C-alpha cells in the first residue's frame, strides 16, 4: 500500500465522518427551527420568501430522490434557487431522503405531508437567531466549497 492510498483512505473516513456529523447537525437545526417557527417549506413558498425578504434566509435545503430526478421543472427551480442562494451568500445543501425530511418538517393543516423539496431556515433580520447546529453546517458548507463542492450532499442519520 502506498502513502497516497493510505492518505486516500484517511480522507474517505474523515469525509464520511464530516457528512454524518453534518447530517446530525441538519436534523438538529430543522427540529430547532420548526419549534421557533423559522422554517419555510415548499419550492413556491421558499421562492416567495427569497423574493420578499432575502436577508431573513439563513440556510437552504434542497431535497430530491430517484422519483423526482427526471422532473425538469423541479430541476429548473433548484437551479434558480441555488443561483439566488449563491448571489445572496446563503449556504445550501442537498439531501437525498425527501421522505425523512418530510417527517422532520411535519404535515400541513390538512394532515398531508408538506412539499419538502425546498426548505429554508429563516431568521428575523431585527433579532438574528443563533444556533450551534447552524454554525456547524455553515462550517461544513465552507469546507465543502474549499474543495469545489458547491452544493454538498448530506445524509440524514437513520432513525
PDB file of C-alpha atoms in Angstrom:
ATOM      1  CA  UNK A   1       0.000   0.000   0.000  1.00  0.00           C
ATOM      2  CA  UNK A   2       1.409   3.369  -0.992  1.00  0.00           C
ATOM      3  CA  UNK A   3       1.352   6.551   1.064  1.00  0.00           C
ATOM      4  CA  UNK A   4      -1.204   8.055  -1.355  1.00  0.00           C
ATOM      5  CA  UNK A   5      -3.538   5.078  -0.845  1.00  0.00           C
ATOM      6  CA  UNK A   6      -3.273   5.385   2.948  1.00  0.00           C
ATOM      7  CA  UNK A   7      -3.996   9.108   2.788  1.00  0.00           C
ATOM      8  CA  UNK A   8      -6.907   8.447   0.434  1.00  0.00           C
ATOM      9  CA  UNK A   9      -8.430   6.007   2.931  1.00  0.00           C
ATOM     10  CA  UNK A  10      -7.948   8.501   5.776  1.00  0.00           C
ATOM     11  CA  UNK A  11      -9.582  11.255   3.718  1.00  0.00           C
ATOM     12  CA  UNK A  12     -12.520   8.994   2.862  1.00  0.00           C
ATOM     13  CA  UNK A  13     -13.060   8.165   6.533  1.00  0.00           C
ATOM     14  CA  UNK A  14     -12.754  11.831   7.532  1.00  0.00           C
ATOM     15  CA  UNK A  15     -15.210  12.839   4.789  1.00  0.00           C
ATOM     16  CA  UNK A  16     -17.710  10.181   5.902  1.00  0.00           C
ATOM     17  CA  UNK A  17     -17.475  11.452   9.492  1.00  0.00           C
ATOM     18  CA  UNK A  18     -17.924  15.044   8.266  1.00  0.00           C
ATOM     19  CA  UNK A  19     -21.042  14.160   6.274  1.00  0.00           C
ATOM     20  CA  UNK A  20     -22.546  12.161   9.156  1.00  0.00           C
ATOM     21  CA  UNK A  21     -21.831  14.996  11.573  1.00  0.00           C
ATOM     22  CA  UNK A  22     -23.413  17.464   9.145  1.00  0.00           C
ATOM     23  CA  UNK A  23     -26.461  15.195   8.851  1.00  0.00           C
ATOM     24  CA  UNK A  24     -26.938  15.187  12.621  1.00  0.00           C
ATOM     25  CA  UNK A  25     -26.466  18.980  12.701  1.00  0.00           C
ATOM     26  CA  UNK A  26     -29.043  19.422   9.919  1.00  0.00           C
ATOM     27  CA  UNK A  27     -31.569  17.323  11.823  1.00  0.00           C
ATOM     28  CA  UNK A  28     -30.927  19.377  14.998  1.00  0.00           C
ATOM     29  CA  UNK A  29     -31.280  22.624  13.045  1.00  0.00           C
ATOM     30  CA  UNK A  30     -34.559  21.634  11.402  1.00  0.00           C
ATOM     31  CA  UNK A  31     -36.087  20.483  14.690  1.00  0.00           C
ATOM     32  CA  UNK A  32     -34.997  23.684  16.480  1.00  0.00           C
ATOM     33  CA  UNK A  33     -36.141  25.946  13.629  1.00  0.00           C
ATOM     34  CA  UNK A  34     -39.513  24.201  13.492  1.00  0.00           C
ATOM     35  CA  UNK A  35     -40.016  24.847  17.230  1.00  0.00           C
ATOM     36  CA  UNK A  36     -39.199  28.528  16.694  1.00  0.00           C
ATOM     37  CA  UNK A  37     -41.415  28.696  13.575  1.00  0.00           C
ATOM     38  CA  UNK A  38     -38.374  29.621  11.460  1.00  0.00           C
ATOM     39  CA  UNK A  39     -38.998  27.129   8.637  1.00  0.00           C
ATOM     40  CA  UNK A  40     -40.384  27.805   5.195  1.00  0.00           C
ATOM     41  CA  UNK A  41     -41.277  24.561   3.431  1.00  0.00           C
ATOM     42  CA  UNK A  42     -42.003  24.156  -0.278  1.00  0.00           C
ATOM     43  CA  UNK A  43     -40.465  25.358  -3.526  1.00  0.00           C
ATOM     44  CA  UNK A  44     -43.014  28.105  -4.219  1.00  0.00           C
ATOM     45  CA  UNK A  45     -43.242  29.251  -0.599  1.00  0.00           C
ATOM     46  CA  UNK A  46     -39.442  29.456  -0.459  1.00  0.00           C
ATOM     47  CA  UNK A  47     -39.291  31.450  -3.691  1.00  0.00           C
ATOM     48  CA  UNK A  48     -41.768  33.951  -2.219  1.00  0.00           C
ATOM     49  CA  UNK A  49     -39.685  34.406   0.943  1.00  0.00           C
ATOM     50  CA  UNK A  50     -36.478  34.795  -1.085  1.00  0.00           C
ATOM     51  CA  UNK A  51     -38.132  37.428  -3.237  1.00  0.00           C
ATOM     52  CA  UNK A  52     -39.719  39.425  -0.389  1.00  0.00           C
ATOM     53  CA  UNK A  53     -37.072  39.172   2.341  1.00  0.00           C
ATOM     54  CA  UNK A  54     -33.814  37.526   1.203  1.00  0.00           C
ATOM     55  CA  UNK A  55     -31.951  38.820   4.267  1.00  0.00           C
ATOM     56  CA  UNK A  56     -34.100  36.649   6.511  1.00  0.00           C
ATOM     57  CA  UNK A  57     -32.870  33.396   4.904  1.00  0.00           C
ATOM     58  CA  UNK A  58     -30.141  31.726   6.958  1.00  0.00           C
ATOM     59  CA  UNK A  59     -29.904  28.303   5.283  1.00  0.00           C
ATOM     60  CA  UNK A  60     -31.374  26.372   2.350  1.00  0.00           C
ATOM     61  CA  UNK A  61     -32.002  22.632   1.963  1.00  0.00           C
ATOM     62  CA  UNK A  62     -32.854  21.130  -1.415  1.00  0.00           C
ATOM     63  CA  UNK A  63     -34.193  17.591  -1.423  1.00  0.00           C
ATOM     64  CA  UNK A  64     -34.831  15.046  -4.108  1.00  0.00           C
ATOM     65  CA  UNK A  65     -34.934  11.330  -4.605  1.00  0.00           C
ATOM     66  CA  UNK A  66     -34.915   8.983  -7.582  1.00  0.00           C
ATOM     67  CA  UNK A  67     -38.602   9.598  -8.275  1.00  0.00           C
ATOM     68  CA  UNK A  68     -38.029  13.333  -8.880  1.00  0.00           C
ATOM     69  CA  UNK A  69     -34.586  13.332 -10.550  1.00  0.00           C
ATOM     70  CA  UNK A  70     -36.190  13.460 -14.009  1.00  0.00           C
ATOM     71  CA  UNK A  71     -38.615  16.252 -13.092  1.00  0.00           C
ATOM     72  CA  UNK A  72     -37.309  19.024 -15.345  1.00  0.00           C
ATOM     73  CA  UNK A  73     -39.442  21.770 -13.766  1.00  0.00           C
ATOM     74  CA  UNK A  74     -38.158  20.872 -10.292  1.00  0.00           C
ATOM     75  CA  UNK A  75     -34.547  20.844 -11.530  1.00  0.00           C
ATOM     76  CA  UNK A  76     -35.043  24.305 -13.072  1.00  0.00           C
ATOM     77  CA  UNK A  77     -36.428  25.562  -9.755  1.00  0.00           C
ATOM     78  CA  UNK A  78     -33.414  24.060  -7.959  1.00  0.00           C
ATOM     79  CA  UNK A  79     -31.029  25.802 -10.361  1.00  0.00           C
ATOM     80  CA  UNK A  80     -32.729  29.152  -9.813  1.00  0.00           C
ATOM     81  CA  UNK A  81     -32.830  28.702  -6.026  1.00  0.00           C
ATOM     82  CA  UNK A  82     -29.155  27.717  -5.951  1.00  0.00           C
ATOM     83  CA  UNK A  83     -28.225  30.767  -8.028  1.00  0.00           C
ATOM     84  CA  UNK A  84     -30.202  33.008  -5.702  1.00  0.00           C
ATOM     85  CA  UNK A  85     -28.513  31.446  -2.665  1.00  0.00           C
ATOM     86  CA  UNK A  86     -25.055  31.897  -4.173  1.00  0.00           C
ATOM     87  CA  UNK A  87     -25.796  35.532  -5.056  1.00  0.00           C
ATOM     88  CA  UNK A  88     -27.011  36.244  -1.510  1.00  0.00           C
ATOM     89  CA  UNK A  89     -24.340  34.257   0.403  1.00  0.00           C
ATOM     90  CA  UNK A  90     -26.840  31.693   1.677  1.00  0.00           C
ATOM     91  CA  UNK A  91     -25.465  28.239   2.391  1.00  0.00           C
ATOM     92  CA  UNK A  92     -27.266  25.499   0.500  1.00  0.00           C
ATOM     93  CA  UNK A  93     -27.092  21.706   0.816  1.00  0.00           C
ATOM     94  CA  UNK A  94     -28.752  18.796  -0.915  1.00  0.00           C
ATOM     95  CA  UNK A  95     -30.403  15.847   0.835  1.00  0.00           C
ATOM     96  CA  UNK A  96     -31.370  12.630  -0.952  1.00  0.00           C
ATOM     97  CA  UNK A  97     -34.010  11.460   1.523  1.00  0.00           C
ATOM     98  CA  UNK A  98     -37.112  13.566   0.919  1.00  0.00           C
ATOM     99  CA  UNK A  99     -39.350  11.281   2.995  1.00  0.00           C
ATOM    100  CA  UNK A 100     -37.135  11.708   6.052  1.00  0.00           C
ATOM    101  CA  UNK A 101     -37.116  15.478   5.564  1.00  0.00           C
ATOM    102  CA  UNK A 102     -40.908  15.495   5.221  1.00  0.00           C
ATOM    103  CA  UNK A 103     -41.103  13.593   8.539  1.00  0.00           C
ATOM    104  CA  UNK A 104     -38.891  16.209  10.206  1.00  0.00           C
ATOM    105  CA  UNK A 105     -40.857  19.235   8.985  1.00  0.00           C
ATOM    106  CA  UNK A 106     -44.267  17.674   9.608  1.00  0.00           C
ATOM    107  CA  UNK A 107     -47.589  17.885   7.819  1.00  0.00           C
ATOM    108  CA  UNK A 108     -49.706  20.825   6.713  1.00  0.00           C
ATOM    109  CA  UNK A 109     -53.083  21.839   8.153  1.00  0.00           C
ATOM    110  CA  UNK A 110     -54.886  19.081   6.247  1.00  0.00           C
ATOM    111  CA  UNK A 111     -52.537  16.368   7.532  1.00  0.00           C
ATOM    112  CA  UNK A 112     -50.838  15.903   4.165  1.00  0.00           C
ATOM    113  CA  UNK A 113     -47.014  15.786   4.135  1.00  0.00           C
ATOM    114  CA  UNK A 114     -45.510  19.131   3.170  1.00  0.00           C
ATOM    115  CA  UNK A 115     -43.580  19.587  -0.080  1.00  0.00           C
ATOM    116  CA  UNK A 116     -40.076  19.178   1.338  1.00  0.00           C
ATOM    117  CA  UNK A 117     -38.205  19.725  -1.925  1.00  0.00           C
ATOM    118  CA  UNK A 118     -37.016  23.093  -0.644  1.00  0.00           C
ATOM    119  CA  UNK A 119     -36.721  24.096   2.992  1.00  0.00           C
ATOM    120  CA  UNK A 120     -35.497  27.473   4.172  1.00  0.00           C
ATOM    121  CA  UNK A 121     -34.351  28.215   7.682  1.00  0.00           C
ATOM    122  CA  UNK A 122     -35.192  31.847   8.279  1.00  0.00           C
ATOM    123  CA  UNK A 123     -34.209  34.261  10.974  1.00  0.00           C
ATOM    124  CA  UNK A 124     -35.690  37.673  11.670  1.00  0.00           C
ATOM    125  CA  UNK A 125     -33.328  40.398  10.477  1.00  0.00           C
ATOM    126  CA  UNK A 126     -34.003  42.574  13.521  1.00  0.00           C
ATOM    127  CA  UNK A 127     -33.131  39.823  16.018  1.00  0.00           C
ATOM    128  CA  UNK A 128     -30.930  37.184  14.316  1.00  0.00           C
ATOM    129  CA  UNK A 129     -31.317  33.640  15.591  1.00  0.00           C
ATOM    130  CA  UNK A 130     -28.130  31.826  16.569  1.00  0.00           C
ATOM    131  CA  UNK A 131     -27.972  28.049  16.716  1.00  0.00           C
ATOM    132  CA  UNK A 132     -24.870  25.837  17.174  1.00  0.00           C
ATOM    133  CA  UNK A 133     -26.148  23.430  14.509  1.00  0.00           C
ATOM    134  CA  UNK A 134     -26.390  26.316  12.026  1.00  0.00           C
ATOM    135  CA  UNK A 135     -22.771  27.238  12.816  1.00  0.00           C
ATOM    136  CA  UNK A 136     -21.677  23.606  12.229  1.00  0.00           C
ATOM    137  CA  UNK A 137     -23.492  23.490   8.912  1.00  0.00           C
ATOM    138  CA  UNK A 138     -22.035  26.828   7.826  1.00  0.00           C
ATOM    139  CA  UNK A 139     -18.550  25.484   8.536  1.00  0.00           C
ATOM    140  CA  UNK A 140     -19.373  22.257   6.658  1.00  0.00           C
ATOM    141  CA  UNK A 141     -20.501  24.271   3.622  1.00  0.00           C
ATOM    142  CA  UNK A 142     -17.419  26.483   3.765  1.00  0.00           C
ATOM    143  CA  UNK A 143     -15.129  23.437   3.913  1.00  0.00           C
ATOM    144  CA  UNK A 144     -17.025  21.838   1.021  1.00  0.00           C
ATOM    145  CA  UNK A 145     -16.680  24.955  -1.119  1.00  0.00           C
ATOM    146  CA  UNK A 146     -12.937  24.980  -0.443  1.00  0.00           C
ATOM    147  CA  UNK A 147     -12.732  21.676  -2.362  1.00  0.00           C
ATOM    148  CA  UNK A 148     -15.121  22.904  -5.106  1.00  0.00           C
ATOM    149  CA  UNK A 149     -18.185  21.058  -3.800  1.00  0.00           C
ATOM    150  CA  UNK A 150     -20.603  23.968  -4.206  1.00  0.00           C
ATOM    151  CA  UNK A 151     -23.774  22.161  -3.136  1.00  0.00           C
ATOM    152  CA  UNK A 152     -22.700  19.372  -0.798  1.00  0.00           C
ATOM    153  CA  UNK A 153     -24.936  16.377  -0.251  1.00  0.00           C
ATOM    154  CA  UNK A 154     -25.802  15.497   3.327  1.00  0.00           C
ATOM    155  CA  UNK A 155     -27.086  12.171   4.577  1.00  0.00           C
ATOM    156  CA  UNK A 156     -29.510  12.385   7.487  1.00  0.00           C
ATOM    157  CA  UNK A 157     -28.931   9.960  10.361  1.00  0.00           C
ATOM    158  CA  UNK A 158     -31.044   6.810  10.442  1.00  0.00           C
ATOM    159  CA  UNK A 159     -33.939   6.674  12.872  1.00  0.00           C
TER     160      UNK A 159
END
